[in-house]
XYZ file of N, CA and C in Angstrom:
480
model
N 74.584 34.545 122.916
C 73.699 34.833 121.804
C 74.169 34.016 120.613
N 73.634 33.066 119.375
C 73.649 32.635 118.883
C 73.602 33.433 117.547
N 74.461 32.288 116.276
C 74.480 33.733 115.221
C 72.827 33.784 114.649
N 71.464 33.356 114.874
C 70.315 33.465 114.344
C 69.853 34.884 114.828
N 70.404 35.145 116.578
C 70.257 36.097 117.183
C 70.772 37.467 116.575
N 71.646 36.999 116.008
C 72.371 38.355 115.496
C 72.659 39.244 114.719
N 71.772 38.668 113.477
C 71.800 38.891 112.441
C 70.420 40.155 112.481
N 69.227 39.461 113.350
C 67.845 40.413 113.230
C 68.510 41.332 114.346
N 69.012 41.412 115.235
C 69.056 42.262 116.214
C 70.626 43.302 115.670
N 71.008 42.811 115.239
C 72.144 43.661 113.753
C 71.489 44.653 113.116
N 70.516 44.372 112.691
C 69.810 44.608 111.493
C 68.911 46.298 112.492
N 68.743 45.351 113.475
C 67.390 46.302 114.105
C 68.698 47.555 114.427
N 69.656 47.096 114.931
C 70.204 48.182 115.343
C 70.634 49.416 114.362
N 71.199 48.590 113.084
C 71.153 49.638 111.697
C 69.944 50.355 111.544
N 68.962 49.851 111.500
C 68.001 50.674 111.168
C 67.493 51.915 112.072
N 67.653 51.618 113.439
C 67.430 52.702 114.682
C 68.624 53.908 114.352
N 69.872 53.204 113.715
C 70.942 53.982 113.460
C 70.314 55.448 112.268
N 69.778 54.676 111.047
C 69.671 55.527 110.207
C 68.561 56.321 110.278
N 67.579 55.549 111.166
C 66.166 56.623 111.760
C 66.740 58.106 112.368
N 67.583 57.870 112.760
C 68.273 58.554 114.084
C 69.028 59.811 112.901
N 69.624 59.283 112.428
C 70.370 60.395 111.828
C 69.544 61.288 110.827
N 68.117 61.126 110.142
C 67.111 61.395 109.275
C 66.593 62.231 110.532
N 66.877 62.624 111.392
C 66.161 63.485 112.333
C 66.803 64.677 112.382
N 65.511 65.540 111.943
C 66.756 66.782 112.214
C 66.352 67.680 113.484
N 67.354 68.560 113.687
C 66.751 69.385 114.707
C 65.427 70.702 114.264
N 65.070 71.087 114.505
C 64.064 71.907 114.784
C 64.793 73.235 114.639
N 64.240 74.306 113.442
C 65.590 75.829 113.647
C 64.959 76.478 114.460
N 65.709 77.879 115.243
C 65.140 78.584 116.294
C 64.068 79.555 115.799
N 63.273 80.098 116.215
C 62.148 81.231 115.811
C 62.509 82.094 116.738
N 63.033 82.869 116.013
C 63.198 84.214 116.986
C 62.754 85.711 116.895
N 62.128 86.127 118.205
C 61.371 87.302 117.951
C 62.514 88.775 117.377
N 61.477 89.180 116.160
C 62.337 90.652 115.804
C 61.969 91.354 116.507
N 63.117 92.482 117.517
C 63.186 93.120 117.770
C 63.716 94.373 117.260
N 63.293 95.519 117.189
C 63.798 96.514 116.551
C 64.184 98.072 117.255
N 65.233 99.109 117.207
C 65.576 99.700 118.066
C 65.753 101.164 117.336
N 65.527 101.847 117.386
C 65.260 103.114 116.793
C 65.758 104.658 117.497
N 67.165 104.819 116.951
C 67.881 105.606 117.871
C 68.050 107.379 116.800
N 66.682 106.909 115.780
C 67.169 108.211 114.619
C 65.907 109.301 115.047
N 65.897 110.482 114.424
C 65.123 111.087 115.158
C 63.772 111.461 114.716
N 63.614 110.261 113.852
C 61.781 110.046 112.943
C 61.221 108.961 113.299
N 60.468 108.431 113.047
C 59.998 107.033 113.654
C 60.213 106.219 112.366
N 59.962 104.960 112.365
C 60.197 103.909 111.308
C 58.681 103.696 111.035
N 58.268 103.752 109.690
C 57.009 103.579 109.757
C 56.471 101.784 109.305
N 57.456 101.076 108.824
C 57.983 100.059 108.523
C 58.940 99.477 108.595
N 59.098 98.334 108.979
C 60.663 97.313 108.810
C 60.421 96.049 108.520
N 61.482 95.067 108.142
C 61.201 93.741 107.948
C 62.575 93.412 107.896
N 62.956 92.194 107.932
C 64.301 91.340 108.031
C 64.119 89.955 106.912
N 64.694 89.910 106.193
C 64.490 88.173 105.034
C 62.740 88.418 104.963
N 62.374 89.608 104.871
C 60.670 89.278 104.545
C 59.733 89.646 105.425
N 60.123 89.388 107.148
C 59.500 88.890 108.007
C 59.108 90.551 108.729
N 57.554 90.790 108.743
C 57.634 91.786 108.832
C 58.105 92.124 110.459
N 58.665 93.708 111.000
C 59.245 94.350 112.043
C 58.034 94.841 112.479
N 57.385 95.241 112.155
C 56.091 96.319 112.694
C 56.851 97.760 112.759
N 56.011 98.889 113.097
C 56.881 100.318 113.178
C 57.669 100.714 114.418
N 58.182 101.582 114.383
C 59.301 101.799 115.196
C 59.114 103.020 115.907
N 58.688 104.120 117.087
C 58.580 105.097 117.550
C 60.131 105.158 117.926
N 60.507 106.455 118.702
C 61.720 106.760 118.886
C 62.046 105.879 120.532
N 63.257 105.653 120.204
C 63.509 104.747 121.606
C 63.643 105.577 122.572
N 63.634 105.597 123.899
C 64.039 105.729 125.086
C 65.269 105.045 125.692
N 65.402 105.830 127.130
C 66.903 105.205 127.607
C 66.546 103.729 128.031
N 64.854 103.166 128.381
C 64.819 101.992 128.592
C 64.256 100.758 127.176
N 63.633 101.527 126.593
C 63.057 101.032 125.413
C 63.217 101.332 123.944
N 63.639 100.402 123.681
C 64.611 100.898 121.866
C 62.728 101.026 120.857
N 61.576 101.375 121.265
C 60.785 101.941 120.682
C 59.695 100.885 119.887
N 59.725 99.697 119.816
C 58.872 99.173 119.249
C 58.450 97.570 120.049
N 58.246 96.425 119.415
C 57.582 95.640 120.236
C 58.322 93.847 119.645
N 58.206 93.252 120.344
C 59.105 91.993 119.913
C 57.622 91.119 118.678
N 57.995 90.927 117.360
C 57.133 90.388 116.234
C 57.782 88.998 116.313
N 56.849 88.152 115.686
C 57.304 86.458 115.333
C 57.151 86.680 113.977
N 58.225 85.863 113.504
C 59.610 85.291 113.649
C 60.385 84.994 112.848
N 61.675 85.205 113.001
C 62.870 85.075 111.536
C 63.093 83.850 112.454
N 63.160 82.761 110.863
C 64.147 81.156 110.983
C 65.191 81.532 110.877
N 66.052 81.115 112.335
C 67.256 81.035 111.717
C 68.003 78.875 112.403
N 68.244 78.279 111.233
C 69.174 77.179 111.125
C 69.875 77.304 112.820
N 69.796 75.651 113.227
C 70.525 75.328 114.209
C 72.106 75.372 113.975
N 72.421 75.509 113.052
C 74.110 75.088 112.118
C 74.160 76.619 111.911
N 73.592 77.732 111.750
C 74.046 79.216 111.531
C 75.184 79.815 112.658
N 76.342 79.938 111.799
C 77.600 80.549 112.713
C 77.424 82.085 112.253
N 77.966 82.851 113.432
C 78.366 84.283 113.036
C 79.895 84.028 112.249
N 79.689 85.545 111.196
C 78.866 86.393 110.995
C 78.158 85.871 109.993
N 76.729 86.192 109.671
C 75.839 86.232 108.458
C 75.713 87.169 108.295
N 74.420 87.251 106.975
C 74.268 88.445 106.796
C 72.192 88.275 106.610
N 71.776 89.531 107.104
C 70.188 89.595 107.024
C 70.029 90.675 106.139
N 69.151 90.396 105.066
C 68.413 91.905 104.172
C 67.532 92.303 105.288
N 67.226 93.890 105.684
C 66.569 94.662 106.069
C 65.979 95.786 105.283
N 64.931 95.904 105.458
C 63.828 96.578 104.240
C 62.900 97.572 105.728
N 63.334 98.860 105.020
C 62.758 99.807 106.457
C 62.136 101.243 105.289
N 61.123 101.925 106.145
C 60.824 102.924 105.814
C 60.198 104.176 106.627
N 61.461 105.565 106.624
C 61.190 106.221 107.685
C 60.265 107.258 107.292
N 59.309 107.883 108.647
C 58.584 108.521 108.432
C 58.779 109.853 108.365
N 58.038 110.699 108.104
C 58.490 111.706 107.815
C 59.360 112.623 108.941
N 59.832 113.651 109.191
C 60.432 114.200 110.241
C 59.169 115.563 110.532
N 58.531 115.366 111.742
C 57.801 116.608 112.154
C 57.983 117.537 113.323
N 57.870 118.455 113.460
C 57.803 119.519 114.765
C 56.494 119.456 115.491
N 56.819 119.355 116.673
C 55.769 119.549 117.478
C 55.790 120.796 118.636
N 54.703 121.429 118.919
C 53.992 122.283 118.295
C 54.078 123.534 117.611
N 54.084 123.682 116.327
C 52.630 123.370 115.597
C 53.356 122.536 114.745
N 52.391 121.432 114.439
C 52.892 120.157 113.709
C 53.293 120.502 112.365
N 54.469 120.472 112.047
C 54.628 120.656 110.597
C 55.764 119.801 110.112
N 55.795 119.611 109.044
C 56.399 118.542 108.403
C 57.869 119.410 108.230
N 58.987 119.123 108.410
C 60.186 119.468 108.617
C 61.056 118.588 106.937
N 60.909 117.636 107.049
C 61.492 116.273 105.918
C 59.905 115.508 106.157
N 60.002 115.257 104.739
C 58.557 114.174 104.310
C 59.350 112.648 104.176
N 58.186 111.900 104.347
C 58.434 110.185 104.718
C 59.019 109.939 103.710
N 60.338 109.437 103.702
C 61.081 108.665 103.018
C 60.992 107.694 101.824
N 61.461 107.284 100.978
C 61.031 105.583 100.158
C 61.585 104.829 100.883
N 61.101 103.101 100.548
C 61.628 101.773 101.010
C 63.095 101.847 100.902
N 63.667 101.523 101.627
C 65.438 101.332 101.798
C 65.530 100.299 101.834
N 66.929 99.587 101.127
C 67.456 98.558 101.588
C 68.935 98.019 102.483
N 68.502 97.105 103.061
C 70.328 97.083 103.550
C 70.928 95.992 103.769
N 72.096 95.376 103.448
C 72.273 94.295 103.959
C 73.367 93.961 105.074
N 72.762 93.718 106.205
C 73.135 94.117 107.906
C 74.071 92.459 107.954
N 75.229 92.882 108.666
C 75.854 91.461 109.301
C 75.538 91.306 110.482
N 75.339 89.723 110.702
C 74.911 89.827 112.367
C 76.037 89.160 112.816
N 76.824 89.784 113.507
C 78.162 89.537 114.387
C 77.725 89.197 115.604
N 78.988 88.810 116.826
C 78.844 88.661 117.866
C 78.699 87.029 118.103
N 79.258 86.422 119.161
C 78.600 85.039 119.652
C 77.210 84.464 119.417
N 77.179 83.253 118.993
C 75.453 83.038 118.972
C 75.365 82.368 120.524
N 74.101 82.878 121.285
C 73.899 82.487 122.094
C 73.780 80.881 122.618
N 73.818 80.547 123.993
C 73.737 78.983 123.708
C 71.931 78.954 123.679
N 70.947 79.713 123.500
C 69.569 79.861 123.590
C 69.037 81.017 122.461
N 69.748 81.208 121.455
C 69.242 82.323 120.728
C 67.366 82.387 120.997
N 66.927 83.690 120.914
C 66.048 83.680 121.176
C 65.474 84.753 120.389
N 66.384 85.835 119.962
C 65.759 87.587 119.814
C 67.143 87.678 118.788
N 66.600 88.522 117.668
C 67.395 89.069 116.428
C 67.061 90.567 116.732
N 67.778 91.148 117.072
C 68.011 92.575 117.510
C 67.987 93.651 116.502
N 67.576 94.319 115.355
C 67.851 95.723 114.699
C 68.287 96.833 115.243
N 69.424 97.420 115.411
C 69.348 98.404 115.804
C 69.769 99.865 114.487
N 68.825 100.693 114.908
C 68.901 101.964 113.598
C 69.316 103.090 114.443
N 70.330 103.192 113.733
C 71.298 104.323 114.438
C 71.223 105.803 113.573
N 71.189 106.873 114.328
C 70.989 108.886 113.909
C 71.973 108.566 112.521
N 72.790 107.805 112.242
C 73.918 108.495 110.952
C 73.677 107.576 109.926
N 72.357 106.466 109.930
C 72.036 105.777 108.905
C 72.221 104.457 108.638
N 73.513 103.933 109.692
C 73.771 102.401 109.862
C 72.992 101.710 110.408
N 73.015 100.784 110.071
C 72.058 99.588 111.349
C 73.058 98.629 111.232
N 72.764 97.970 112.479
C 73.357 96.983 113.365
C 72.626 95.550 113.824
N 73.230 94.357 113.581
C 72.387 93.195 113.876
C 72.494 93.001 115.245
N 72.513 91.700 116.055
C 72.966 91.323 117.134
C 71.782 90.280 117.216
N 72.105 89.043 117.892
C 71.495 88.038 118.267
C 71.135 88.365 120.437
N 70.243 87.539 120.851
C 70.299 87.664 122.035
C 69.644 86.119 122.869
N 69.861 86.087 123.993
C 69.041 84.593 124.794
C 67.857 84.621 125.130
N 67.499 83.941 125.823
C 66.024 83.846 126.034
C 66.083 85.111 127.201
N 67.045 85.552 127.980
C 67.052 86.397 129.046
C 66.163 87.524 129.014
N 65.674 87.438 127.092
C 65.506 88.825 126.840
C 66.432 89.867 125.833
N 65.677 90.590 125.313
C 66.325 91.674 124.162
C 67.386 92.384 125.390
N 67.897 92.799 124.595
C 69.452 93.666 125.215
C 68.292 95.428 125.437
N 68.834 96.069 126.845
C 68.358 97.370 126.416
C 68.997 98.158 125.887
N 68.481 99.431 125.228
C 69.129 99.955 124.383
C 70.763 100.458 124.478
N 71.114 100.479 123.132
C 73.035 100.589 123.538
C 73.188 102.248 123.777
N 72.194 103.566 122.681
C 72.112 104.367 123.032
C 70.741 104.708 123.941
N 71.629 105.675 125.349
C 70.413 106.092 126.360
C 69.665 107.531 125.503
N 68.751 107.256 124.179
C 68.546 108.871 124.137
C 67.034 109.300 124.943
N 66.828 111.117 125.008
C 65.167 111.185 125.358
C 64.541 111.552 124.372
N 63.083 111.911 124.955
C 62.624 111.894 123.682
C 61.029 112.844 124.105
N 61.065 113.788 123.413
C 59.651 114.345 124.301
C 58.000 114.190 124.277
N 58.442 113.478 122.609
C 57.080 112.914 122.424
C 57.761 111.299 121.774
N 56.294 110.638 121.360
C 56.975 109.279 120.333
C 57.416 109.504 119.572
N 57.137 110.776 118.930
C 57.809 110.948 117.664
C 58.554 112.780 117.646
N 58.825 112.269 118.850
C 60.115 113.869 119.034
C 60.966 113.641 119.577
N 62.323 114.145 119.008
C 63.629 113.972 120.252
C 63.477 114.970 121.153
């Protein structure tokens, strides 16, 4: 190759160089999942904004609500972070005869760490709302949401 050769084909290669690095990756969208182990239903939730939809009481196979799109989270996000969660529980009732036991709650706030390994496929941002008032983050793979950590029953959707 001659130096006339080398100079444009130099050149071309810098430039493929800096195209290349101006590329970014794409962040993951991952479905909220939400898990509801208290003994009212959630009549609302959301995570950074993104709304949760409501929450019935979980079962030993189903933490009670339905997978929503989608919290961004960054290809570069290491554990632990932290997510605002914005929830609101419904009232507490007896069944039968329906009567209001505790009336629906105000908006709560919380700010949840999400611990644990990030998956090599994150896929699912997990809520879980636990009987004594904590909630819990957790990331998961494409395999699918984790089933619930507590097995509780439940006799109606909205009865333990």
């Amino acid at each position: 190759m001659n130096s006339k050769n080398v100079l444009p084909a130099f050149s071309l290669f810098l430039l493929a160089l800096l195209l290349l690095q101006g590329c970014k990756k794409e962040p993951y969208m991952l479905g909220l999942v939400g898990y509801n182990y208290t003994d009212r239903a959630i009549s609302d939730f959301s995570v950074n904004g993104q709304w949760g939809a409501n929450l019935v009481l979980s079962t030993p196979t189903s933490g009670g609500g339905s997978t929503m799109c989608c919290v961004v989270m960054s290809r570069d996000t290491k554990t632990p972070f932290w997510v605002d969660v914005e929830y609101k529980m419904s009232a507490l009732e007896s069944y039968p005869p329906r009567k209001i036991i505790e009336p629906s709650a105000p908006y709560r706030k919380a700010k949840v760490q999400v611990t644990g390994p990030v998956p090599a496929d994150p896929s699912y941002l997990e809520i879980h709302f636990y009987p004594d008032g904590h909630i819990e983050a957790a990331l998961s793979g494409r395999d699918g949401p984790s089933p619930p950590r507590l097995k509780l029953e439940r006799r109606l959707p909205f009865v333990r």
